[in-house]
PDB file of C-alpha atoms in Angstrom:
ATOM      1  CA  MET A   1      71.184  35.520  14.391  1.00  0.00           C
ATOM      2  CA  ALA A   2      68.070  34.611  12.263  1.00  0.00           C
ATOM      3  CA  LYS A   3      65.246  37.897  12.171  1.00  0.00           C
ATOM      4  CA  PRO A   4      61.824  36.567  13.659  1.00  0.00           C
ATOM      5  CA  ASP A   5      60.271  37.503  10.344  1.00  0.00           C
ATOM      6  CA  SER A   6      62.746  35.142   8.992  1.00  0.00           C
ATOM      7  CA  ILE A   7      61.542  32.614  10.909  1.00  0.00           C
ATOM      8  CA  PHE A   8      57.946  33.238  10.374  1.00  0.00           C
ATOM      9  CA  VAL A   9      58.107  32.941   6.155  1.00  0.00           C
ATOM     10  CA  ASP A  10      59.974  29.911   6.892  1.00  0.00           C
ATOM     11  CA  PHE A  11      57.464  28.020   8.940  1.00  0.00           C
ATOM     12  CA  LYS A  12      54.971  29.805   6.975  1.00  0.00           C
ATOM     13  CA  TRP A  13      56.330  27.908   3.750  1.00  0.00           C
ATOM     14  CA  ILE A  14      56.760  24.820   6.098  1.00  0.00           C
ATOM     15  CA  ILE A  15      53.143  24.957   6.347  1.00  0.00           C
ATOM     16  CA  LEU A  16      52.724  24.686   2.827  1.00  0.00           C
ATOM     17  CA  LEU A  17      54.984  22.107   1.669  1.00  0.00           C
ATOM     18  CA  LEU A  18      53.241  19.891   4.275  1.00  0.00           C
ATOM     19  CA  LEU A  19      50.151  20.743   3.631  1.00  0.00           C
ATOM     20  CA  PHE A  20      51.201  20.516  -0.285  1.00  0.00           C
ATOM     21  CA  VAL A  21      52.079  16.533   0.435  1.00  0.00           C
ATOM     22  CA  GLU A  22      48.858  16.257   2.602  1.00  0.00           C
ATOM     23  CA  VAL A  23      46.916  16.353  -0.958  1.00  0.00           C
ATOM     24  CA  SER A  24      49.326  15.302  -2.801  1.00  0.00           C
ATOM     25  CA  GLY A  25      48.763  11.830  -0.972  1.00  0.00           C
ATOM     26  CA  ARG A  26      45.476  11.878  -0.843  1.00  0.00           C
ATOM     27  CA  ASN A  27      45.085  12.759  -4.628  1.00  0.00           C
ATOM     28  CA  ARG A  28      47.318   9.791  -4.928  1.00  0.00           C
ATOM     29  CA  TYR A  29      45.287   7.572  -2.559  1.00  0.00           C
ATOM     30  CA  LYS A  30      42.399   8.077  -4.220  1.00  0.00           C
ATOM     31  CA  LYS A  31      43.712   7.682  -7.761  1.00  0.00           C
ATOM     32  CA  TYR A  32      44.718   3.944  -6.573  1.00  0.00           C
ATOM     33  CA  ILE A  33      40.679   3.404  -5.735  1.00  0.00           C
ATOM     34  CA  GLU A  34      39.141   1.028  -8.624  1.00  0.00           C
ATOM     35  CA  PRO A  35      36.378   1.520  -9.529  1.00  0.00           C
ATOM     36  CA  SER A  36      32.710  -0.573  -8.757  1.00  0.00           C
ATOM     37  CA  PHE A  37      29.448  -1.697  -9.729  1.00  0.00           C
ATOM     38  CA  VAL A  38      27.308  -1.031  -7.025  1.00  0.00           C
ATOM     39  CA  GLU A  39      24.642  -4.237  -7.917  1.00  0.00           C
ATOM     40  CA  GLU A  40      20.929  -3.245  -9.982  1.00  0.00           C
ATOM     41  CA  ASP A  41      18.228  -5.426 -11.412  1.00  0.00           C
ATOM     42  CA  THR A  42      20.062  -6.715 -14.446  1.00  0.00           C
ATOM     43  CA  ASN A  43      17.061  -8.315 -15.676  1.00  0.00           C
ATOM     44  CA  ILE A  44      15.123  -5.897 -17.210  1.00  0.00           C
ATOM     45  CA  THR A  45      11.155  -6.429 -18.209  1.00  0.00           C
ATOM     46  CA  VAL A  46       8.499  -4.327 -19.992  1.00  0.00           C
ATOM     47  CA  TYR A  47       6.292  -4.324 -22.303  1.00  0.00           C
ATOM     48  CA  LYS A  48       5.885  -3.149 -26.000  1.00  0.00           C
ATOM     49  CA  GLY A  49       5.539   0.508 -26.300  1.00  0.00           C
ATOM     50  CA  GLN A  50       6.571   0.923 -22.258  1.00  0.00           C
ATOM     51  CA  THR A  51      10.045   3.014 -21.260  1.00  0.00           C
ATOM     52  CA  ALA A  52      13.024   0.676 -20.139  1.00  0.00           C
ATOM     53  CA  VAL A  53      15.753   2.146 -17.943  1.00  0.00           C
ATOM     54  CA  LEU A  54      18.777   0.338 -17.816  1.00  0.00           C
ATOM     55  CA  LYS A  55      21.272   2.075 -14.975  1.00  0.00           C
ATOM     56  CA  CYS A  56      24.676   1.400 -13.920  1.00  0.00           C
ATOM     57  CA  THR A  57      25.736   3.133 -11.501  1.00  0.00           C
ATOM     58  CA  VAL A  58      29.541   3.512 -10.342  1.00  0.00           C
ATOM     59  CA  GLU A  59      31.800   3.904  -7.338  1.00  0.00           C
ATOM     60  CA  ASN A  60      35.213   6.238  -7.086  1.00  0.00           C
ATOM     61  CA  LEU A  61      34.202   6.484 -11.434  1.00  0.00           C
ATOM     62  CA  GLY A  62      37.230   9.529 -10.872  1.00  0.00           C
ATOM     63  CA  PRO A  63      38.097  10.771 -13.859  1.00  0.00           C
ATOM     64  CA  LYS A  64      37.140   7.907 -15.980  1.00  0.00           C
ATOM     65  CA  THR A  65      33.757   7.639 -18.456  1.00  0.00           C
ATOM     66  CA  VAL A  66      31.138   5.491 -18.223  1.00  0.00           C
ATOM     67  CA  VAL A  67      30.034   3.461 -22.266  1.00  0.00           C
ATOM     68  CA  TRP A  68      27.285   2.015 -22.808  1.00  0.00           C
ATOM     69  CA  ARG A  69      26.850  -0.475 -25.945  1.00  0.00           C
ATOM     70  CA  ARG A  70      24.946  -3.344 -27.048  1.00  0.00           C
ATOM     71  CA  ILE A  71      26.306  -6.411 -27.428  1.00  0.00           C
ATOM     72  CA  SER A  72      24.324  -7.592 -30.320  1.00  0.00           C
ATOM     73  CA  PRO A  73      24.801  -6.249 -33.141  1.00  0.00           C
ATOM     74  CA  ASN A  74      27.740  -4.478 -31.393  1.00  0.00           C
ATOM     75  CA  THR A  75      27.038  -0.951 -31.135  1.00  0.00           C
ATOM     76  CA  PHE A  76      28.463   1.894 -29.130  1.00  0.00           C
ATOM     77  CA  LEU A  77      25.241   3.732 -27.771  1.00  0.00           C
ATOM     78  CA  SER A  78      27.090   6.126 -25.259  1.00  0.00           C
ATOM     79  CA  ILE A  79      29.824   7.896 -23.618  1.00  0.00           C
ATOM     80  CA  GLY A  80      29.592   9.758 -20.886  1.00  0.00           C
ATOM     81  CA  GLU A  81      26.543  12.367 -20.836  1.00  0.00           C
ATOM     82  CA  ARG A  82      26.432  12.139 -24.552  1.00  0.00           C
ATOM     83  CA  MET A  83      24.635   9.831 -26.803  1.00  0.00           C
ATOM     84  CA  TYR A  84      27.380   8.342 -29.450  1.00  0.00           C
ATOM     85  CA  ALA A  85      23.720   6.716 -31.893  1.00  0.00           C
ATOM     86  CA  GLU A  86      22.020   8.566 -33.215  1.00  0.00           C
ATOM     87  CA  ILE A  87      18.596   6.750 -32.310  1.00  0.00           C
ATOM     88  CA  GLU A  88      15.610   8.693 -31.287  1.00  0.00           C
ATOM     89  CA  GLU A  89      14.158   6.525 -29.267  1.00  0.00           C
ATOM     90  CA  MET A  90      17.266   6.460 -26.890  1.00  0.00           C
ATOM     91  CA  SER A  91      18.742   8.508 -23.897  1.00  0.00           C
ATOM     92  CA  VAL A  92      21.170   9.042 -21.410  1.00  0.00           C
ATOM     93  CA  ASP A  93      20.854  10.877 -17.832  1.00  0.00           C
ATOM     94  CA  VAL A  94      23.467  11.004 -15.553  1.00  0.00           C
ATOM     95  CA  THR A  95      23.406  11.689 -11.955  1.00  0.00           C
ATOM     96  CA  ARG A  96      26.292  11.973 -10.192  1.00  0.00           C
ATOM     97  CA  TYR A  97      25.798  11.570  -5.507  1.00  0.00           C
ATOM     98  CA  PRO A  98      28.966  13.783  -4.126  1.00  0.00           C
ATOM     99  CA  LYS A  99      28.861  11.990  -0.995  1.00  0.00           C
ATOM    100  CA  TYR A 100      29.211   8.771  -1.618  1.00  0.00           C
ATOM    101  CA  ASP A 101      31.342   9.466  -4.944  1.00  0.00           C
ATOM    102  CA  ARG A 102      28.767   7.357  -7.144  1.00  0.00           C
ATOM    103  CA  VAL A 103      27.377   8.464 -11.036  1.00  0.00           C
ATOM    104  CA  GLN A 104      24.498   6.668 -11.847  1.00  0.00           C
ATOM    105  CA  THR A 105      24.588   6.458 -15.566  1.00  0.00           C
ATOM    106  CA  ASP A 106      20.903   5.280 -16.885  1.00  0.00           C
ATOM    107  CA  LEU A 107      20.207   4.209 -20.392  1.00  0.00           C
ATOM    108  CA  ILE A 108      16.333   5.020 -21.381  1.00  0.00           C
ATOM    109  CA  ILE A 109      14.599   3.175 -24.433  1.00  0.00           C
ATOM    110  CA  LYS A 110      11.557   5.065 -24.538  1.00  0.00           C
ATOM    111  CA  HIS A 111       8.444   3.242 -26.497  1.00  0.00           C
ATOM    112  CA  ALA A 112      10.294   0.433 -26.034  1.00  0.00           C
ATOM    113  CA  GLN A 113       9.790  -2.412 -28.940  1.00  0.00           C
ATOM    114  CA  PRO A 114      10.209  -5.723 -29.136  1.00  0.00           C
ATOM    115  CA  THR A 115      13.302  -4.876 -31.472  1.00  0.00           C
ATOM    116  CA  HIS A 116      15.233  -3.324 -28.830  1.00  0.00           C
ATOM    117  CA  SER A 117      15.359  -7.211 -26.527  1.00  0.00           C
ATOM    118  CA  GLY A 118      18.889  -8.309 -25.885  1.00  0.00           C
ATOM    119  CA  LEU A 119      21.926  -7.986 -23.601  1.00  0.00           C
ATOM    120  CA  TYR A 120      23.640  -4.348 -23.463  1.00  0.00           C
ATOM    121  CA  GLU A 121      27.090  -3.702 -21.745  1.00  0.00           C
ATOM    122  CA  CYS A 122      27.911  -0.812 -19.177  1.00  0.00           C
ATOM    123  CA  GLN A 123      31.406  -0.015 -19.518  1.00  0.00           C
ATOM    124  CA  ILE A 124      34.469   2.152 -17.289  1.00  0.00           C
ATOM    125  CA  SER A 125      36.474   3.961 -19.766  1.00  0.00           C
ATOM    126  CA  SER A 126      40.050   2.091 -18.714  1.00  0.00           C
ATOM    127  CA  THR A 127      43.144  -0.043 -19.522  1.00  0.00           C
ATOM    128  CA  LYS A 128      41.807  -2.771 -17.578  1.00  0.00           C
ATOM    129  CA  ILE A 129      37.999  -4.027 -18.436  1.00  0.00           C
ATOM    130  CA  TYR A 130      35.309  -3.111 -15.969  1.00  0.00           C
ATOM    131  CA  ASN A 131      31.684  -4.540 -17.282  1.00  0.00           C
ATOM    132  CA  TYR A 132      28.147  -4.644 -16.404  1.00  0.00           C
ATOM    133  CA  ILE A 133      26.325  -6.726 -18.379  1.00  0.00           C
ATOM    134  CA  VAL A 134      22.115  -5.830 -18.584  1.00  0.00           C
ATOM    135  CA  GLN A 135      19.628  -8.524 -20.142  1.00  0.00           C
ATOM    136  CA  LEU A 136      16.535  -6.119 -21.651  1.00  0.00           C
ATOM    137  CA  ASN A 137      14.000  -8.594 -22.202  1.00  0.00           C
ATOM    138  CA  VAL A 138      10.369  -6.596 -24.324  1.00  0.00           C
ATOM    139  CA  LEU A 139       7.358  -8.781 -24.086  1.00  0.00           C
ATOM    140  CA  ASP A 140       4.953  -8.554 -27.602  1.00  0.00           C
ATOM    141  CA  THR A 141       1.440  -8.377 -25.338  1.00  0.00           C
ATOM    142  CA  HIS A 142       0.311  -7.320 -22.153  1.00  0.00           C
ATOM    143  CA  PRO A 143      -0.925  -9.585 -19.536  1.00  0.00           C
ATOM    144  CA  VAL A 144      -4.064  -9.958 -19.379  1.00  0.00           C
ATOM    145  CA  PHE A 145      -5.846  -9.269 -16.302  1.00  0.00           C
ATOM    146  CA  GLU A 146      -9.757  -9.470 -15.490  1.00  0.00           C
ATOM    147  CA  PRO A 147     -11.047  -6.346 -13.852  1.00  0.00           C
ATOM    148  CA  ALA A 148     -12.916  -6.714 -10.768  1.00  0.00           C
ATOM    149  CA  LEU A 149     -14.738  -5.292  -7.701  1.00  0.00           C
ATOM    150  CA  THR A 150     -15.688  -7.483  -4.872  1.00  0.00           C
ATOM    151  CA  ILE A 151     -17.588  -6.684  -2.068  1.00  0.00           C
ATOM    152  CA  ASN A 152     -18.222  -8.704   1.027  1.00  0.00           C
ATOM    153  CA  GLY A 153     -19.068  -8.571   4.617  1.00  0.00           C
ATOM    154  CA  THR A 154     -22.131  -8.970   6.974  1.00  0.00           C
ATOM    155  CA  VAL A 155     -25.389  -9.484   5.812  1.00  0.00           C
ATOM    156  CA  TYR A 156     -27.343 -10.034   8.776  1.00  0.00           C
ATOM    157  CA  VAL A 157     -26.517  -7.899  12.356  1.00  0.00           C
ATOM    158  CA  ASN A 158     -28.149  -7.275  15.457  1.00  0.00           C
ATOM    159  CA  LYS A 159     -29.325  -3.644  16.559  1.00  0.00           C
ATOM    160  CA  TYR A 160     -26.670  -1.658  18.106  1.00  0.00           C
ATOM    161  CA  SER A 161     -23.687  -4.218  16.503  1.00  0.00           C
ATOM    162  CA  PHE A 162     -21.287  -3.786  14.556  1.00  0.00           C
ATOM    163  CA  ILE A 163     -21.800  -3.838  10.343  1.00  0.00           C
ATOM    164  CA  ASN A 164     -18.408  -4.242   8.714  1.00  0.00           C
ATOM    165  CA  LEU A 165     -18.124  -4.073   4.847  1.00  0.00           C
ATOM    166  CA  THR A 166     -15.407  -4.957   2.388  1.00  0.00           C
ATOM    167  CA  CYS A 167     -14.605  -3.495  -0.900  1.00  0.00           C
ATOM    168  CA  ASN A 168     -11.616  -5.320  -2.846  1.00  0.00           C
ATOM    169  CA  ALA A 169     -11.062  -3.013  -6.029  1.00  0.00           C
ATOM    170  CA  THR A 170      -8.401  -4.514  -8.413  1.00  0.00           C
ATOM    171  CA  GLY A 171      -8.018  -2.328 -12.138  1.00  0.00           C
ATOM    172  CA  ALA A 172      -6.610  -3.972 -15.021  1.00  0.00           C
ATOM    173  CA  LEU A 173      -3.280  -2.933 -15.091  1.00  0.00           C
ATOM    174  CA  ARG A 174      -3.573  -0.148 -11.819  1.00  0.00           C
ATOM    175  CA  ALA A 175      -5.693  -0.011  -9.012  1.00  0.00           C
ATOM    176  CA  PRO A 176      -8.499   2.328  -9.149  1.00  0.00           C
ATOM    177  CA  GLU A 177      -7.220   5.975  -7.641  1.00  0.00           C
ATOM    178  CA  ASP A 178     -10.365   6.019  -5.035  1.00  0.00           C
ATOM    179  CA  VAL A 179     -13.480   4.659  -4.306  1.00  0.00           C
ATOM    180  CA  ASP A 180     -16.723   5.394  -1.787  1.00  0.00           C
ATOM    181  CA  TRP A 181     -19.370   4.670  -0.013  1.00  0.00           C
ATOM    182  CA  PHE A 182     -23.358   4.881  -1.195  1.00  0.00           C
ATOM    183  CA  HIS A 183     -26.213   3.949   1.671  1.00  0.00           C
ATOM    184  CA  ASN A 184     -29.105   3.718  -0.168  1.00  0.00           C
ATOM    185  CA  GLY A 185     -28.276   5.954  -2.668  1.00  0.00           C
ATOM    186  CA  ILE A 186     -27.242   8.998  -0.812  1.00  0.00           C
ATOM    187  CA  LYS A 187     -23.084   9.425  -0.672  1.00  0.00           C
ATOM    188  CA  ILE A 188     -22.009   7.997   3.278  1.00  0.00           C
ATOM    189  CA  ARG A 189     -20.078  11.403   4.478  1.00  0.00           C
ATOM    190  CA  GLN A 190     -18.126  10.703   8.221  1.00  0.00           C
ATOM    191  CA  ASN A 191     -19.080  14.152   9.211  1.00  0.00           C
ATOM    192  CA  ASP A 192     -22.885  13.669   8.459  1.00  0.00           C
ATOM    193  CA  PRO A 193     -24.555  13.625  11.620  1.00  0.00           C
ATOM    194  CA  HIS A 194     -26.060  10.118  10.339  1.00  0.00           C
ATOM    195  CA  TRP A 195     -23.199   8.421  10.237  1.00  0.00           C
ATOM    196  CA  ARG A 196     -21.218  10.604  13.245  1.00  0.00           C
ATOM    197  CA  HIS A 197     -18.841   9.383  16.126  1.00  0.00           C
ATOM    198  CA  ARG A 198     -19.409   5.920  15.127  1.00  0.00           C
ATOM    199  CA  THR A 199     -18.821   5.229  11.185  1.00  0.00           C
ATOM    200  CA  TYR A 200     -15.429   4.918   9.934  1.00  0.00           C
ATOM    201  CA  ILE A 201     -13.657   4.966   6.509  1.00  0.00           C
ATOM    202  CA  TYR A 202      -9.885   3.182   6.242  1.00  0.00           C
ATOM    203  CA  LYS A 203      -8.515   2.316   3.078  1.00  0.00           C
ATOM    204  CA  TYR A 204      -5.234   0.352   2.236  1.00  0.00           C
ATOM    205  CA  GLN A 205      -3.270  -1.257  -0.282  1.00  0.00           C
ATOM    206  CA  GLN A 206      -2.626  -5.166  -0.076  1.00  0.00           C
ATOM    207  CA  GLU A 207       1.325  -6.372  -1.413  1.00  0.00           C
ATOM    208  CA  VAL A 208       1.799  -4.594  -4.315  1.00  0.00           C
ATOM    209  CA  PRO A 209       1.171  -0.901  -4.519  1.00  0.00           C
ATOM    210  CA  GLY A 210      -1.020   0.145  -7.120  1.00  0.00           C
ATOM    211  CA  LYS A 211      -2.842  -3.278  -8.301  1.00  0.00           C
ATOM    212  CA  SER A 212      -5.151  -3.191  -5.414  1.00  0.00           C
ATOM    213  CA  LEU A 213      -6.892  -0.758  -3.225  1.00  0.00           C
ATOM    214  CA  VAL A 214      -8.803  -2.050  -0.628  1.00  0.00           C
ATOM    215  CA  SER A 215     -11.902  -0.257   1.290  1.00  0.00           C
ATOM    216  CA  THR A 216     -13.299  -0.757   4.606  1.00  0.00           C
ATOM    217  CA  LEU A 217     -16.161   0.674   6.115  1.00  0.00           C
ATOM    218  CA  MET A 218     -17.364   0.526   9.725  1.00  0.00           C
ATOM    219  CA  VAL A 219     -20.587   0.894  11.232  1.00  0.00           C
ATOM    220  CA  GLU A 220     -20.690   0.865  15.537  1.00  0.00           C
ATOM    221  CA  ARG A 221     -24.480   0.854  17.518  1.00  0.00           C
ATOM    222  CA  SER A 222     -26.296  -0.584  14.279  1.00  0.00           C
ATOM    223  CA  GLU A 223     -29.557   0.977  13.955  1.00  0.00           C
ATOM    224  CA  GLU A 224     -32.891  -0.009  11.821  1.00  0.00           C
ATOM    225  CA  ARG A 225     -32.300   2.903   9.978  1.00  0.00           C
ATOM    226  CA  ASP A 226     -28.658   1.562   9.288  1.00  0.00           C
ATOM    227  CA  ALA A 227     -30.462  -1.350   6.976  1.00  0.00           C
ATOM    228  CA  GLY A 228     -30.331  -1.095   3.278  1.00  0.00           C
ATOM    229  CA  THR A 229     -28.164  -0.585   0.310  1.00  0.00           C
ATOM    230  CA  TYR A 230     -24.791  -0.408   0.588  1.00  0.00           C
ATOM    231  CA  ILE A 231     -22.726   0.416  -2.963  1.00  0.00           C
ATOM    232  CA  CYS A 232     -19.157   0.452  -3.406  1.00  0.00           C
ATOM    233  CA  ARG A 233     -17.957   3.060  -6.343  1.00  0.00           C
ATOM    234  CA  SER A 234     -14.354   3.071  -7.742  1.00  0.00           C
ATOM    235  CA  SER A 235     -13.278   6.106  -9.643  1.00  0.00           C
ATOM    236  CA  ASP A 236     -13.424   4.123 -12.794  1.00  0.00           C
ATOM    237  CA  LYS A 237     -16.826   3.802 -11.957  1.00  0.00           C
ATOM    238  CA  ASP A 238     -17.163   0.807 -11.053  1.00  0.00           C
ATOM    239  CA  THR A 239     -19.578  -0.628  -8.568  1.00  0.00           C
ATOM    240  CA  GLN A 240     -21.133  -2.830  -6.574  1.00  0.00           C
ATOM    241  CA  SER A 241     -23.702  -3.527  -4.472  1.00  0.00           C
ATOM    242  CA  ILE A 242     -25.051  -5.147  -0.566  1.00  0.00           C
ATOM    243  CA  THR A 243     -28.045  -5.133   1.287  1.00  0.00           C
ATOM    244  CA  VAL A 244     -27.672  -5.321   5.260  1.00  0.00           C
ATOM    245  CA  HIS A 245     -30.944  -6.251   7.661  1.00  0.00           C
ATOM    246  CA  VAL A 246     -30.451  -5.284  10.905  1.00  0.00           C
ATOM    247  CA  LEU A 247     -32.449  -7.493  13.366  1.00  0.00           C
ATOM    248  CA  ASN A 248     -33.999  -5.983  15.987  1.00  0.00           C
ATOM    249  CA  ALA A 249     -33.257  -8.891  18.776  1.00  0.00           C
ATOM    250  CA  ASP A 250     -35.981  -8.133  21.107  1.00  0.00           C
ATOM    251  CA  LYS A 251     -38.853  -8.681  18.346  1.00  0.00           C
ATOM    252  CA  ASN A 252     -37.124 -11.699  17.443  1.00  0.00           C
ATOM    253  CA  LEU A 253     -36.412 -13.348  20.989  1.00  0.00           C
ATOM    254  CA  GLN A 254     -40.049 -13.133  21.255  1.00  0.00           C
ATOM    255  CA  LYS A 255     -40.801 -14.301  18.271  1.00  0.00           C
ATOM    256  CA  ARG A 256     -38.985 -17.671  18.835  1.00  0.00           C
ATOM    257  CA  GLU A 257     -40.058 -18.282  22.595  1.00  0.00           C
ATOM    258  CA  PRO A 258     -43.435 -17.855  21.907  1.00  0.00           C
ATOM    259  CA  ASN A 259     -44.030 -19.240  24.943  1.00  0.00           C
ATOM    260  CA  ILE A 260     -43.175 -16.894  27.208  1.00  0.00           C
ATOM    261  CA  GLY A 261     -45.547 -15.247  29.729  1.00  0.00           C
ATOM    262  CA  ILE A 262     -48.378 -14.943  28.156  1.00  0.00           C
ATOM    263  CA  VAL A 263     -47.719 -15.434  24.999  1.00  0.00           C
ATOM    264  CA  SER A 264     -49.188 -19.442  23.453  1.00  0.00           C
ATOM    265  CA  LYS A 265     -49.634 -20.872  20.252  1.00  0.00           C
ATOM    266  CA  PRO A 266     -52.933 -21.542  18.624  1.00  0.00           C
ATOM    267  CA  GLY A 267     -53.950 -25.100  19.899  1.00  0.00           C
ATOM    268  CA  HIS A 268     -52.377 -25.059  23.229  1.00  0.00           C
ATOM    269  CA  GLN A 269     -53.162 -23.666  26.855  1.00  0.00           C
ATOM    270  CA  THR A 270     -51.115 -21.695  29.397  1.00  0.00           C
ATOM    271  CA  LEU A 271     -51.135 -23.286  32.861  1.00  0.00           C
ATOM    272  CA  GLU A 272     -53.182 -20.478  34.292  1.00  0.00           C
ATOM    273  CA  ASN A 273     -56.134 -21.321  31.894  1.00  0.00           C
ATOM    274  CA  SER A 274     -56.121 -24.599  31.525  1.00  0.00           C
ATOM    275  CA  CYS A 275     -56.736 -25.478  35.339  1.00  0.00           C
ATOM    276  CA  SER A 276     -59.870 -23.699  36.898  1.00  0.00           C
ATOM    277  CA  PRO A 277     -60.944 -26.776  38.984  1.00  0.00           C
ATOM    278  CA  CYS A 278     -57.975 -26.431  40.997  1.00  0.00           C
ATOM    279  CA  ARG A 279     -58.129 -22.779  41.049  1.00  0.00           C
ATOM    280  CA  LEU A 280     -60.716 -23.267  43.062  1.00  0.00           C
ATOM    281  CA  LEU A 281     -59.848 -26.269  44.981  1.00  0.00           C
ATOM    282  CA  ASN A 282     -57.001 -23.350  46.078  1.00  0.00           C
ATOM    283  CA  ASN A 283     -59.034 -21.219  47.320  1.00  0.00           C
ATOM    284  CA  GLY A 284     -61.545 -23.733  49.305  1.00  0.00           C
ATOM    285  CA  LEU A 285     -58.526 -25.261  50.831  1.00  0.00           C
ATOM    286  CA  PHE A 286     -57.097 -21.605  51.690  1.00  0.00           C
ATOM    287  CA  LEU A 287     -60.678 -20.595  53.313  1.00  0.00           C
ATOM    288  CA  MET A 288     -60.414 -23.731  55.277  1.00  0.00           C
ATOM    289  CA  THR A 289     -56.804 -22.970  56.981  1.00  0.00           C
ATOM    290  CA  PHE A 290     -57.777 -19.465  57.607  1.00  0.00           C
ATOM    291  CA  ALA A 291     -61.054 -20.326  59.537  1.00  0.00           C
ATOM    292  CA  VAL A 292     -58.525 -23.514  61.385  1.00  0.00           C
ATOM    293  CA  VAL A 293     -56.378 -20.834  63.077  1.00  0.00           C
ATOM    294  CA  PHE A 294     -59.046 -18.133  63.638  1.00  0.00           C
ATOM    295  CA  VAL A 295     -60.866 -20.690  65.697  1.00  0.00           C
ATOM    296  CA  HIS A 296     -57.772 -21.652  67.940  1.00  0.00           C
ATOM    297  CA  ARG A 297     -57.521 -18.618  68.450  1.00  0.00           C
TER     298      ARG A 297
END
């Protein structure tokens, strides 16, 4: 009859054996998963002097190695995390993502020149061919952008209405970092007593981040003292201005309609001043009517 201790020992070895079989099975399963490339941008365009980054991301790489080479001329550039070719402006950067079983191997070309243009291949070292082709285009000249700073909005507003101004800032290669608003030469600060609780400045980027910056200035319940010159100034010191007029609606209405009340145009008389005999006749008729009523009583 087996002793309890020997039975325990037998069970221990059985459990270890099962664990070994399970781990080995997993390893064999992982061993036969083929590596695959994650889709990246395969057509890279930079301008002369910029840095070009050619990305190559592989899933399920396992023990294999990523190799970069230039197709024409046929030149091996890197193997794994090391550069194979001694090219000063080139380097390789490897980032691992164990959670997703991914390895990203970027070929970096600093101060790219037109001579660097061409086809580059990312390979996986294996008996089976795995390759990923990237086209690099290095342009000799930068595109020409006309720097622009424009301002527009409400030029004539009625008193107590909204003042709404927009400043659109576009840089040659980038947008300015910020823009400021000025009124009659004084910077507009939303916490100043003159602007507090009725002035708002919004800033946002358009569809292409880094290429444009738009700022909007809104003033509620405009007053006559809000009239004047508004200036938009970018952090690059470019400026544009616009003049806003705040109209007093009551005064303008009086100027547009001079016949209201006792106001009259030169050369014209009101009804009250133009018929003195009519006024006397009306007074006489009133007295006669009053006398008739008094006699009958």
